[in-house]
Amino acid sequence: MSACRTFSLPVLHKPSCEPFSVDERLHPSVHTMSGAEAFAVIGLISSIITVVDTTRQVYDAATNVAGLHEAFRLASQKLPLVLDILIDCQKIAKQAQDQFKNETDVIRRRELEQSAEAVRPIVMQCQKSAEELQTLFEKVFTGDGANWFERYRKAVTAVLGKKSKVEHLMSDILNSLQLLQAKQIFKEAVAQHSTDLGEAIQEMSDIQSSLPEEDARYNQSGSGPMNINGSTDTQNNYTQSGRNNTQNFGGQTQYLAK
C-alpha cells in the first residue's frame, strides 16, 4: 500500500461564456445537484477497493494453480497498484466533499460538484470491470470439478462473455484509471503513479491471449474430425496414415493426425 500522502484540491474555473447569475450566488440550490448525488463517486470507489482487495485475497489463497496462464499471474501483480491509485483517489474525493460541505461560495461549491460528477462514468466502468474480474477469479480458483482451464473457459464463454478474458478485464481497469488522470480532481493523485500505470497497461497489452481465438474448441478449418482435450494432459489422436501435427492451446498440447 502507498504511504500516507496529502493532495491539494484543484481550483476549477467556470467558462466565461457561462456566467453565474445573482440567483446562483444567493441560492446555492439553483442549477446544482445535491452534494450526496455529486459525491456518490466516493461510495463507488470504496466498492471497487473492496472488490479488488477480495480478488487479491482469492488469488493469494489459491493452492492448485499448476499450468495457470501467465495472464492470471500478471493481472494479480497489478492489483496492488490498482489499490494504491484507488485509495489516493478516494482521499481526494473525500477532501473535496469536506470542502463542499464547508464552502459558502456558490461558484466554488458548483465547481466541486461538477468535478466529482465528471469522473463518475469512468469510475462506474472501472467498477464493472473489477466486479467481472472478481467473478472470474472466484470461478477459476474456488470452483469444484474441472481443471482451472475448463472452469475459466466456461466462465468466459457462458457467464461473462468472450470479451471478459482476464487480460481484457485488467486492461480495462488500468485504462479507466489512466483516464482519471485527465480529470482535474484526480489528476495529481493518478499522476504520481503514471509511470507504473503506463508500464502495467503495456504489459497487459503484450501478454498472449489466455483463450486464443484459434483454439480448436471453437474453430476448425478443413475437413475431418476434430478432437478436443479439455484437460491439461497431452492428447494423442492417430489415424492409419498421414502426418501428425502438434498444436498447443492454453497450455495444452494436442496432436492431430491427418
PDB file of C-alpha atoms in Angstrom:
ATOM      1  CA  MET A   1       0.000   0.000   0.000  1.00  0.00           C
ATOM      2  CA  SER A   2       1.131   3.569  -0.580  1.00  0.00           C
ATOM      3  CA  ALA A   3       2.383   5.722   2.261  1.00  0.00           C
ATOM      4  CA  CYS A   4       0.129   8.437   3.596  1.00  0.00           C
ATOM      5  CA  ARG A   5       0.068  11.316   1.101  1.00  0.00           C
ATOM      6  CA  THR A   6      -1.615  14.695   1.067  1.00  0.00           C
ATOM      7  CA  PHE A   7      -3.120  16.289  -2.003  1.00  0.00           C
ATOM      8  CA  SER A   8      -4.124  19.796  -2.910  1.00  0.00           C
ATOM      9  CA  LEU A   9      -7.568  20.159  -4.386  1.00  0.00           C
ATOM     10  CA  PRO A  10      -7.712  21.682  -7.871  1.00  0.00           C
ATOM     11  CA  VAL A  11      -9.111  25.140  -8.413  1.00  0.00           C
ATOM     12  CA  LEU A  12     -11.535  24.976 -11.289  1.00  0.00           C
ATOM     13  CA  HIS A  13     -12.927  27.891 -13.214  1.00  0.00           C
ATOM     14  CA  LYS A  14     -16.311  28.291 -14.824  1.00  0.00           C
ATOM     15  CA  PRO A  15     -16.041  29.196 -18.533  1.00  0.00           C
ATOM     16  CA  SER A  16     -16.503  32.921 -19.068  1.00  0.00           C
ATOM     17  CA  CYS A  17     -19.250  32.208 -21.593  1.00  0.00           C
ATOM     18  CA  GLU A  18     -21.415  30.775 -18.782  1.00  0.00           C
ATOM     19  CA  PRO A  19     -21.535  33.474 -16.086  1.00  0.00           C
ATOM     20  CA  PHE A  20     -23.197  32.734 -12.775  1.00  0.00           C
ATOM     21  CA  SER A  21     -26.361  34.678 -12.109  1.00  0.00           C
ATOM     22  CA  VAL A  22     -27.142  36.610  -8.963  1.00  0.00           C
ATOM     23  CA  ASP A  23     -29.676  33.904  -8.075  1.00  0.00           C
ATOM     24  CA  GLU A  24     -26.951  31.241  -8.213  1.00  0.00           C
ATOM     25  CA  ARG A  25     -24.807  33.215  -5.793  1.00  0.00           C
ATOM     26  CA  LEU A  26     -27.633  33.847  -3.366  1.00  0.00           C
ATOM     27  CA  HIS A  27     -29.307  30.447  -3.631  1.00  0.00           C
ATOM     28  CA  PRO A  28     -26.849  27.516  -3.793  1.00  0.00           C
ATOM     29  CA  SER A  29     -29.586  25.092  -4.796  1.00  0.00           C
ATOM     30  CA  VAL A  30     -30.128  26.805  -8.121  1.00  0.00           C
ATOM     31  CA  HIS A  31     -28.714  24.760 -11.021  1.00  0.00           C
ATOM     32  CA  THR A  32     -26.840  22.441  -8.670  1.00  0.00           C
ATOM     33  CA  MET A  33     -27.364  18.835  -7.675  1.00  0.00           C
ATOM     34  CA  SER A  34     -27.299  17.633  -4.116  1.00  0.00           C
ATOM     35  CA  GLY A  35     -23.906  17.079  -2.541  1.00  0.00           C
ATOM     36  CA  ALA A  36     -24.839  13.467  -1.850  1.00  0.00           C
ATOM     37  CA  GLU A  37     -25.525  12.876  -5.532  1.00  0.00           C
ATOM     38  CA  ALA A  38     -22.385  14.614  -6.716  1.00  0.00           C
ATOM     39  CA  PHE A  39     -20.123  12.768  -4.304  1.00  0.00           C
ATOM     40  CA  ALA A  40     -21.688   9.347  -4.783  1.00  0.00           C
ATOM     41  CA  VAL A  41     -18.400   8.606  -6.536  1.00  0.00           C
ATOM     42  CA  ILE A  42     -16.842   8.118  -3.085  1.00  0.00           C
ATOM     43  CA  GLY A  43     -19.078   5.123  -2.463  1.00  0.00           C
ATOM     44  CA  LEU A  44     -18.279   3.735  -5.908  1.00  0.00           C
ATOM     45  CA  ILE A  45     -14.548   3.974  -5.286  1.00  0.00           C
ATOM     46  CA  SER A  46     -14.927   2.342  -1.871  1.00  0.00           C
ATOM     47  CA  SER A  47     -16.835  -0.503  -3.501  1.00  0.00           C
ATOM     48  CA  ILE A  48     -14.103  -1.026  -6.097  1.00  0.00           C
ATOM     49  CA  ILE A  49     -11.433  -1.070  -3.395  1.00  0.00           C
ATOM     50  CA  THR A  50     -13.321  -3.856  -1.614  1.00  0.00           C
ATOM     51  CA  VAL A  51     -13.767  -5.817  -4.840  1.00  0.00           C
ATOM     52  CA  VAL A  52     -10.108  -5.517  -5.867  1.00  0.00           C
ATOM     53  CA  ASP A  53      -8.878  -6.463  -2.398  1.00  0.00           C
ATOM     54  CA  THR A  54     -11.179  -9.508  -2.390  1.00  0.00           C
ATOM     55  CA  THR A  55      -9.839 -10.527  -5.799  1.00  0.00           C
ATOM     56  CA  ARG A  56      -6.287 -10.276  -4.474  1.00  0.00           C
ATOM     57  CA  GLN A  57      -7.169 -12.462  -1.498  1.00  0.00           C
ATOM     58  CA  VAL A  58      -8.764 -15.081  -3.755  1.00  0.00           C
ATOM     59  CA  TYR A  59      -5.575 -15.330  -5.795  1.00  0.00           C
ATOM     60  CA  ASP A  60      -3.306 -15.395  -2.733  1.00  0.00           C
ATOM     61  CA  ALA A  61      -5.352 -18.235  -1.222  1.00  0.00           C
ATOM     62  CA  ALA A  62      -5.280 -20.340  -4.381  1.00  0.00           C
ATOM     63  CA  THR A  63      -3.419 -23.625  -3.914  1.00  0.00           C
ATOM     64  CA  ASN A  64      -3.869 -25.526  -7.167  1.00  0.00           C
ATOM     65  CA  VAL A  65      -2.647 -23.265  -9.955  1.00  0.00           C
ATOM     66  CA  ALA A  66      -0.439 -25.696 -11.856  1.00  0.00           C
ATOM     67  CA  GLY A  67      -0.229 -24.712 -15.504  1.00  0.00           C
ATOM     68  CA  LEU A  68      -2.051 -21.433 -14.883  1.00  0.00           C
ATOM     69  CA  HIS A  69      -1.840 -18.995 -17.761  1.00  0.00           C
ATOM     70  CA  GLU A  70       0.642 -16.148 -17.309  1.00  0.00           C
ATOM     71  CA  ALA A  71      -2.156 -13.590 -17.694  1.00  0.00           C
ATOM     72  CA  PHE A  72      -3.541 -14.515 -14.264  1.00  0.00           C
ATOM     73  CA  ARG A  73      -0.208 -14.034 -12.530  1.00  0.00           C
ATOM     74  CA  LEU A  74       0.414 -10.750 -14.332  1.00  0.00           C
ATOM     75  CA  ALA A  75      -3.070  -9.435 -13.542  1.00  0.00           C
ATOM     76  CA  SER A  76      -2.670 -10.338  -9.875  1.00  0.00           C
ATOM     77  CA  GLN A  77       0.618  -8.411  -9.756  1.00  0.00           C
ATOM     78  CA  LYS A  78      -1.201  -5.255 -10.885  1.00  0.00           C
ATOM     79  CA  LEU A  79      -3.822  -5.389  -8.124  1.00  0.00           C
ATOM     80  CA  PRO A  80      -1.667  -3.557  -5.505  1.00  0.00           C
ATOM     81  CA  LEU A  81      -1.079  -0.710  -7.978  1.00  0.00           C
ATOM     82  CA  VAL A  82      -4.806  -0.509  -8.659  1.00  0.00           C
ATOM     83  CA  LEU A  83      -5.498  -0.363  -4.924  1.00  0.00           C
ATOM     84  CA  ASP A  84      -2.910   2.382  -4.357  1.00  0.00           C
ATOM     85  CA  ILE A  85      -4.423   4.586  -7.060  1.00  0.00           C
ATOM     86  CA  LEU A  86      -7.985   3.999  -5.880  1.00  0.00           C
ATOM     87  CA  ILE A  87      -7.096   4.791  -2.269  1.00  0.00           C
ATOM     88  CA  ASP A  88      -5.435   8.049  -3.333  1.00  0.00           C
ATOM     89  CA  CYS A  89      -8.482   8.975  -5.431  1.00  0.00           C
ATOM     90  CA  GLN A  90     -10.761   8.152  -2.519  1.00  0.00           C
ATOM     91  CA  LYS A  91      -8.807  10.543  -0.272  1.00  0.00           C
ATOM     92  CA  ILE A  92      -9.063  13.316  -2.850  1.00  0.00           C
ATOM     93  CA  ALA A  93     -12.810  12.796  -3.270  1.00  0.00           C
ATOM     94  CA  LYS A  94     -13.366  12.894   0.496  1.00  0.00           C
ATOM     95  CA  GLN A  95     -11.337  16.097   0.780  1.00  0.00           C
ATOM     96  CA  ALA A  96     -13.462  17.634  -1.967  1.00  0.00           C
ATOM     97  CA  GLN A  97     -16.646  16.538  -0.212  1.00  0.00           C
ATOM     98  CA  ASP A  98     -15.499  18.061   3.088  1.00  0.00           C
ATOM     99  CA  GLN A  99     -14.637  21.307   1.351  1.00  0.00           C
ATOM    100  CA  PHE A 100     -18.027  21.286  -0.378  1.00  0.00           C
ATOM    101  CA  LYS A 101     -19.819  20.965   2.962  1.00  0.00           C
ATOM    102  CA  ASN A 102     -17.933  23.892   4.470  1.00  0.00           C
ATOM    103  CA  GLU A 103     -17.807  26.089   1.380  1.00  0.00           C
ATOM    104  CA  THR A 104     -20.008  29.195   1.333  1.00  0.00           C
ATOM    105  CA  ASP A 105     -19.042  30.443  -2.107  1.00  0.00           C
ATOM    106  CA  VAL A 106     -21.618  29.177  -4.584  1.00  0.00           C
ATOM    107  CA  ILE A 107     -19.214  29.181  -7.501  1.00  0.00           C
ATOM    108  CA  ARG A 108     -16.695  27.036  -5.683  1.00  0.00           C
ATOM    109  CA  ARG A 109     -19.436  24.673  -4.495  1.00  0.00           C
ATOM    110  CA  ARG A 110     -20.582  24.186  -8.054  1.00  0.00           C
ATOM    111  CA  GLU A 111     -17.028  23.590  -9.253  1.00  0.00           C
ATOM    112  CA  LEU A 112     -16.539  20.880  -6.639  1.00  0.00           C
ATOM    113  CA  GLU A 113     -19.830  19.229  -7.566  1.00  0.00           C
ATOM    114  CA  GLN A 114     -19.082  19.251 -11.266  1.00  0.00           C
ATOM    115  CA  SER A 115     -15.561  17.910 -10.842  1.00  0.00           C
ATOM    116  CA  ALA A 116     -16.847  14.998  -8.752  1.00  0.00           C
ATOM    117  CA  GLU A 117     -19.699  14.258 -11.133  1.00  0.00           C
ATOM    118  CA  ALA A 118     -17.401  14.332 -14.189  1.00  0.00           C
ATOM    119  CA  VAL A 119     -15.464  11.257 -13.078  1.00  0.00           C
ATOM    120  CA  ARG A 120     -18.482   9.109 -12.217  1.00  0.00           C
ATOM    121  CA  PRO A 121     -18.920   7.407 -15.652  1.00  0.00           C
ATOM    122  CA  ILE A 122     -15.249   6.382 -15.672  1.00  0.00           C
ATOM    123  CA  VAL A 123     -15.414   5.073 -12.117  1.00  0.00           C
ATOM    124  CA  MET A 124     -18.594   3.127 -12.928  1.00  0.00           C
ATOM    125  CA  GLN A 125     -16.874   1.419 -15.871  1.00  0.00           C
ATOM    126  CA  CYS A 126     -13.916   0.593 -13.648  1.00  0.00           C
ATOM    127  CA  GLN A 127     -16.320  -0.896 -11.103  1.00  0.00           C
ATOM    128  CA  LYS A 128     -17.953  -3.107 -13.746  1.00  0.00           C
ATOM    129  CA  SER A 129     -14.612  -4.489 -14.937  1.00  0.00           C
ATOM    130  CA  ALA A 130     -13.392  -5.032 -11.366  1.00  0.00           C
ATOM    131  CA  GLU A 131     -16.537  -6.959 -10.429  1.00  0.00           C
ATOM    132  CA  GLU A 132     -16.220  -9.168 -13.507  1.00  0.00           C
ATOM    133  CA  LEU A 133     -12.570  -9.832 -12.704  1.00  0.00           C
ATOM    134  CA  GLN A 134     -13.541 -10.851  -9.176  1.00  0.00           C
ATOM    135  CA  THR A 135     -16.191 -13.216 -10.559  1.00  0.00           C
ATOM    136  CA  LEU A 136     -13.636 -14.697 -12.939  1.00  0.00           C
ATOM    137  CA  PHE A 137     -11.052 -15.285 -10.215  1.00  0.00           C
ATOM    138  CA  GLU A 138     -13.619 -16.841  -7.894  1.00  0.00           C
ATOM    139  CA  LYS A 139     -14.874 -19.236 -10.557  1.00  0.00           C
ATOM    140  CA  VAL A 140     -11.362 -20.247 -11.594  1.00  0.00           C
ATOM    141  CA  PHE A 141      -9.732 -20.576  -8.175  1.00  0.00           C
ATOM    142  CA  THR A 142     -12.586 -21.675  -5.927  1.00  0.00           C
ATOM    143  CA  GLY A 143     -14.654 -23.785  -8.303  1.00  0.00           C
ATOM    144  CA  ASP A 144     -15.018 -27.540  -8.000  1.00  0.00           C
ATOM    145  CA  GLY A 145     -14.810 -30.249 -10.591  1.00  0.00           C
ATOM    146  CA  ALA A 146     -12.993 -29.491 -13.824  1.00  0.00           C
ATOM    147  CA  ASN A 147      -9.446 -28.194 -14.050  1.00  0.00           C
ATOM    148  CA  TRP A 148      -8.754 -24.463 -13.920  1.00  0.00           C
ATOM    149  CA  PHE A 149      -8.673 -24.082 -17.707  1.00  0.00           C
ATOM    150  CA  GLU A 150     -12.092 -25.646 -18.119  1.00  0.00           C
ATOM    151  CA  ARG A 151     -13.548 -23.505 -15.333  1.00  0.00           C
ATOM    152  CA  TYR A 152     -12.001 -20.425 -16.917  1.00  0.00           C
ATOM    153  CA  ARG A 153     -13.299 -21.260 -20.381  1.00  0.00           C
ATOM    154  CA  LYS A 154     -16.814 -21.793 -19.068  1.00  0.00           C
ATOM    155  CA  ALA A 155     -16.748 -18.574 -17.047  1.00  0.00           C
ATOM    156  CA  VAL A 156     -15.692 -16.516 -20.053  1.00  0.00           C
ATOM    157  CA  THR A 157     -17.892 -18.141 -22.685  1.00  0.00           C
ATOM    158  CA  ALA A 158     -21.012 -18.908 -20.646  1.00  0.00           C
ATOM    159  CA  VAL A 159     -21.067 -16.303 -17.888  1.00  0.00           C
ATOM    160  CA  LEU A 160     -19.141 -13.143 -18.702  1.00  0.00           C
ATOM    161  CA  GLY A 161     -18.737 -13.177 -22.464  1.00  0.00           C
ATOM    162  CA  LYS A 162     -15.742 -13.596 -24.742  1.00  0.00           C
ATOM    163  CA  LYS A 163     -14.581 -10.000 -24.150  1.00  0.00           C
ATOM    164  CA  SER A 164     -14.037 -10.789 -20.479  1.00  0.00           C
ATOM    165  CA  LYS A 165     -10.732 -12.613 -20.592  1.00  0.00           C
ATOM    166  CA  VAL A 166      -8.549 -11.895 -17.593  1.00  0.00           C
ATOM    167  CA  GLU A 167      -6.138  -9.751 -19.612  1.00  0.00           C
ATOM    168  CA  HIS A 168      -9.001  -7.720 -21.105  1.00  0.00           C
ATOM    169  CA  LEU A 169     -10.598  -7.003 -17.738  1.00  0.00           C
ATOM    170  CA  MET A 170      -7.350  -5.933 -16.101  1.00  0.00           C
ATOM    171  CA  SER A 171      -6.536  -3.743 -19.107  1.00  0.00           C
ATOM    172  CA  ASP A 172      -9.973  -2.117 -18.827  1.00  0.00           C
ATOM    173  CA  ILE A 173      -9.377  -1.360 -15.142  1.00  0.00           C
ATOM    174  CA  LEU A 174      -5.934   0.130 -15.784  1.00  0.00           C
ATOM    175  CA  ASN A 175      -7.162   2.190 -18.736  1.00  0.00           C
ATOM    176  CA  SER A 176     -10.032   3.553 -16.644  1.00  0.00           C
ATOM    177  CA  LEU A 177      -7.556   4.681 -14.005  1.00  0.00           C
ATOM    178  CA  GLN A 178      -5.425   6.324 -16.667  1.00  0.00           C
ATOM    179  CA  LEU A 179      -8.476   8.229 -17.923  1.00  0.00           C
ATOM    180  CA  LEU A 180      -8.961   9.651 -14.432  1.00  0.00           C
ATOM    181  CA  GLN A 181      -5.647  11.462 -14.808  1.00  0.00           C
ATOM    182  CA  ALA A 182      -7.273  13.637 -17.457  1.00  0.00           C
ATOM    183  CA  LYS A 183      -9.881  14.764 -14.926  1.00  0.00           C
ATOM    184  CA  GLN A 184      -8.808  17.726 -12.840  1.00  0.00           C
ATOM    185  CA  ILE A 185      -9.964  16.379  -9.493  1.00  0.00           C
ATOM    186  CA  PHE A 186      -7.825  13.216  -9.704  1.00  0.00           C
ATOM    187  CA  LYS A 187      -5.008  14.496 -11.897  1.00  0.00           C
ATOM    188  CA  GLU A 188      -2.456  14.818  -9.094  1.00  0.00           C
ATOM    189  CA  ALA A 189      -3.393  11.526  -7.430  1.00  0.00           C
ATOM    190  CA  VAL A 190      -3.034   9.445 -10.592  1.00  0.00           C
ATOM    191  CA  ALA A 191      -0.016  11.354 -11.927  1.00  0.00           C
ATOM    192  CA  GLN A 192       2.106  10.016  -9.069  1.00  0.00           C
ATOM    193  CA  HIS A 193       1.594   6.533 -10.477  1.00  0.00           C
ATOM    194  CA  SER A 194       1.676   7.432 -14.180  1.00  0.00           C
ATOM    195  CA  THR A 195       4.935   5.607 -14.964  1.00  0.00           C
ATOM    196  CA  ASP A 196       3.912   2.378 -13.235  1.00  0.00           C
ATOM    197  CA  LEU A 197       0.435   2.647 -14.713  1.00  0.00           C
ATOM    198  CA  GLY A 198       1.736   3.077 -18.247  1.00  0.00           C
ATOM    199  CA  GLU A 199       4.076   0.110 -17.872  1.00  0.00           C
ATOM    200  CA  ALA A 200       1.273  -2.039 -16.472  1.00  0.00           C
ATOM    201  CA  ILE A 201      -1.011  -1.188 -19.393  1.00  0.00           C
ATOM    202  CA  GLN A 202       1.743  -2.095 -21.854  1.00  0.00           C
ATOM    203  CA  GLU A 203       2.464  -5.404 -20.113  1.00  0.00           C
ATOM    204  CA  MET A 204      -1.177  -6.433 -20.189  1.00  0.00           C
ATOM    205  CA  SER A 205      -1.363  -5.442 -23.848  1.00  0.00           C
ATOM    206  CA  ASP A 206       1.675  -7.571 -24.718  1.00  0.00           C
ATOM    207  CA  ILE A 207       0.539 -10.742 -22.937  1.00  0.00           C
ATOM    208  CA  GLN A 208      -0.507 -13.640 -25.139  1.00  0.00           C
ATOM    209  CA  SER A 209      -4.210 -14.420 -25.218  1.00  0.00           C
ATOM    210  CA  SER A 210      -5.330 -16.619 -22.338  1.00  0.00           C
ATOM    211  CA  LEU A 211      -8.017 -18.109 -24.606  1.00  0.00           C
ATOM    212  CA  PRO A 212      -6.704 -17.960 -28.183  1.00  0.00           C
ATOM    213  CA  GLU A 213      -9.452 -17.422 -30.753  1.00  0.00           C
ATOM    214  CA  GLU A 214      -7.807 -20.100 -32.883  1.00  0.00           C
ATOM    215  CA  ASP A 215      -8.393 -22.650 -30.123  1.00  0.00           C
ATOM    216  CA  ALA A 216      -9.711 -25.846 -31.708  1.00  0.00           C
ATOM    217  CA  ARG A 217     -12.640 -25.746 -29.307  1.00  0.00           C
ATOM    218  CA  TYR A 218     -14.221 -23.003 -31.312  1.00  0.00           C
ATOM    219  CA  ASN A 219     -12.758 -23.080 -34.810  1.00  0.00           C
ATOM    220  CA  GLN A 220     -11.740 -25.707 -37.313  1.00  0.00           C
ATOM    221  CA  SER A 221     -10.619 -25.257 -40.886  1.00  0.00           C
ATOM    222  CA  GLY A 222     -10.589 -28.073 -43.368  1.00  0.00           C
ATOM    223  CA  SER A 223     -12.415 -31.375 -43.227  1.00  0.00           C
ATOM    224  CA  GLY A 224     -12.221 -34.370 -40.955  1.00  0.00           C
ATOM    225  CA  PRO A 225     -12.916 -34.973 -37.281  1.00  0.00           C
ATOM    226  CA  MET A 226     -11.882 -32.538 -34.573  1.00  0.00           C
ATOM    227  CA  ASN A 227     -10.597 -33.921 -31.273  1.00  0.00           C
ATOM    228  CA  ILE A 228     -10.722 -31.774 -28.163  1.00  0.00           C
ATOM    229  CA  ASN A 229      -8.777 -32.265 -24.962  1.00  0.00           C
ATOM    230  CA  GLY A 230     -10.460 -30.471 -22.075  1.00  0.00           C
ATOM    231  CA  SER A 231      -7.768 -31.279 -19.536  1.00  0.00           C
ATOM    232  CA  THR A 232      -4.196 -30.166 -19.101  1.00  0.00           C
ATOM    233  CA  ASP A 233      -2.935 -33.589 -20.167  1.00  0.00           C
ATOM    234  CA  THR A 234      -1.423 -34.433 -23.521  1.00  0.00           C
ATOM    235  CA  GLN A 235      -3.880 -35.781 -26.078  1.00  0.00           C
ATOM    236  CA  ASN A 236      -2.720 -38.023 -28.936  1.00  0.00           C
ATOM    237  CA  ASN A 237      -5.021 -38.676 -31.901  1.00  0.00           C
ATOM    238  CA  TYR A 238      -3.884 -41.120 -34.579  1.00  0.00           C
ATOM    239  CA  THR A 239      -5.043 -42.305 -37.981  1.00  0.00           C
ATOM    240  CA  GLN A 240      -3.732 -45.221 -40.002  1.00  0.00           C
ATOM    241  CA  SER A 241      -1.802 -42.925 -42.298  1.00  0.00           C
ATOM    242  CA  GLY A 242      -0.944 -39.304 -42.691  1.00  0.00           C
ATOM    243  CA  ARG A 243       1.121 -36.726 -40.923  1.00  0.00           C
ATOM    244  CA  ASN A 244       0.837 -35.767 -37.267  1.00  0.00           C
ATOM    245  CA  ASN A 245       0.584 -32.083 -36.398  1.00  0.00           C
ATOM    246  CA  THR A 246       1.129 -30.654 -32.952  1.00  0.00           C
ATOM    247  CA  GLN A 247      -0.679 -27.589 -31.635  1.00  0.00           C
ATOM    248  CA  ASN A 248      -0.675 -26.020 -28.191  1.00  0.00           C
ATOM    249  CA  PHE A 249      -3.716 -24.183 -26.840  1.00  0.00           C
ATOM    250  CA  GLY A 250      -3.963 -22.675 -23.367  1.00  0.00           C
ATOM    251  CA  GLY A 251      -1.131 -24.771 -22.010  1.00  0.00           C
ATOM    252  CA  GLN A 252      -2.492 -27.954 -23.603  1.00  0.00           C
ATOM    253  CA  THR A 253      -0.524 -29.949 -26.152  1.00  0.00           C
ATOM    254  CA  GLN A 254      -2.678 -31.554 -28.804  1.00  0.00           C
ATOM    255  CA  TYR A 255      -1.534 -33.933 -31.519  1.00  0.00           C
ATOM    256  CA  LEU A 256      -3.759 -34.096 -34.577  1.00  0.00           C
ATOM    257  CA  ALA A 257      -3.209 -36.573 -37.347  1.00  0.00           C
ATOM    258  CA  LYS A 258      -4.350 -36.126 -40.922  1.00  0.00           C
TER     259      LYS A 258
END
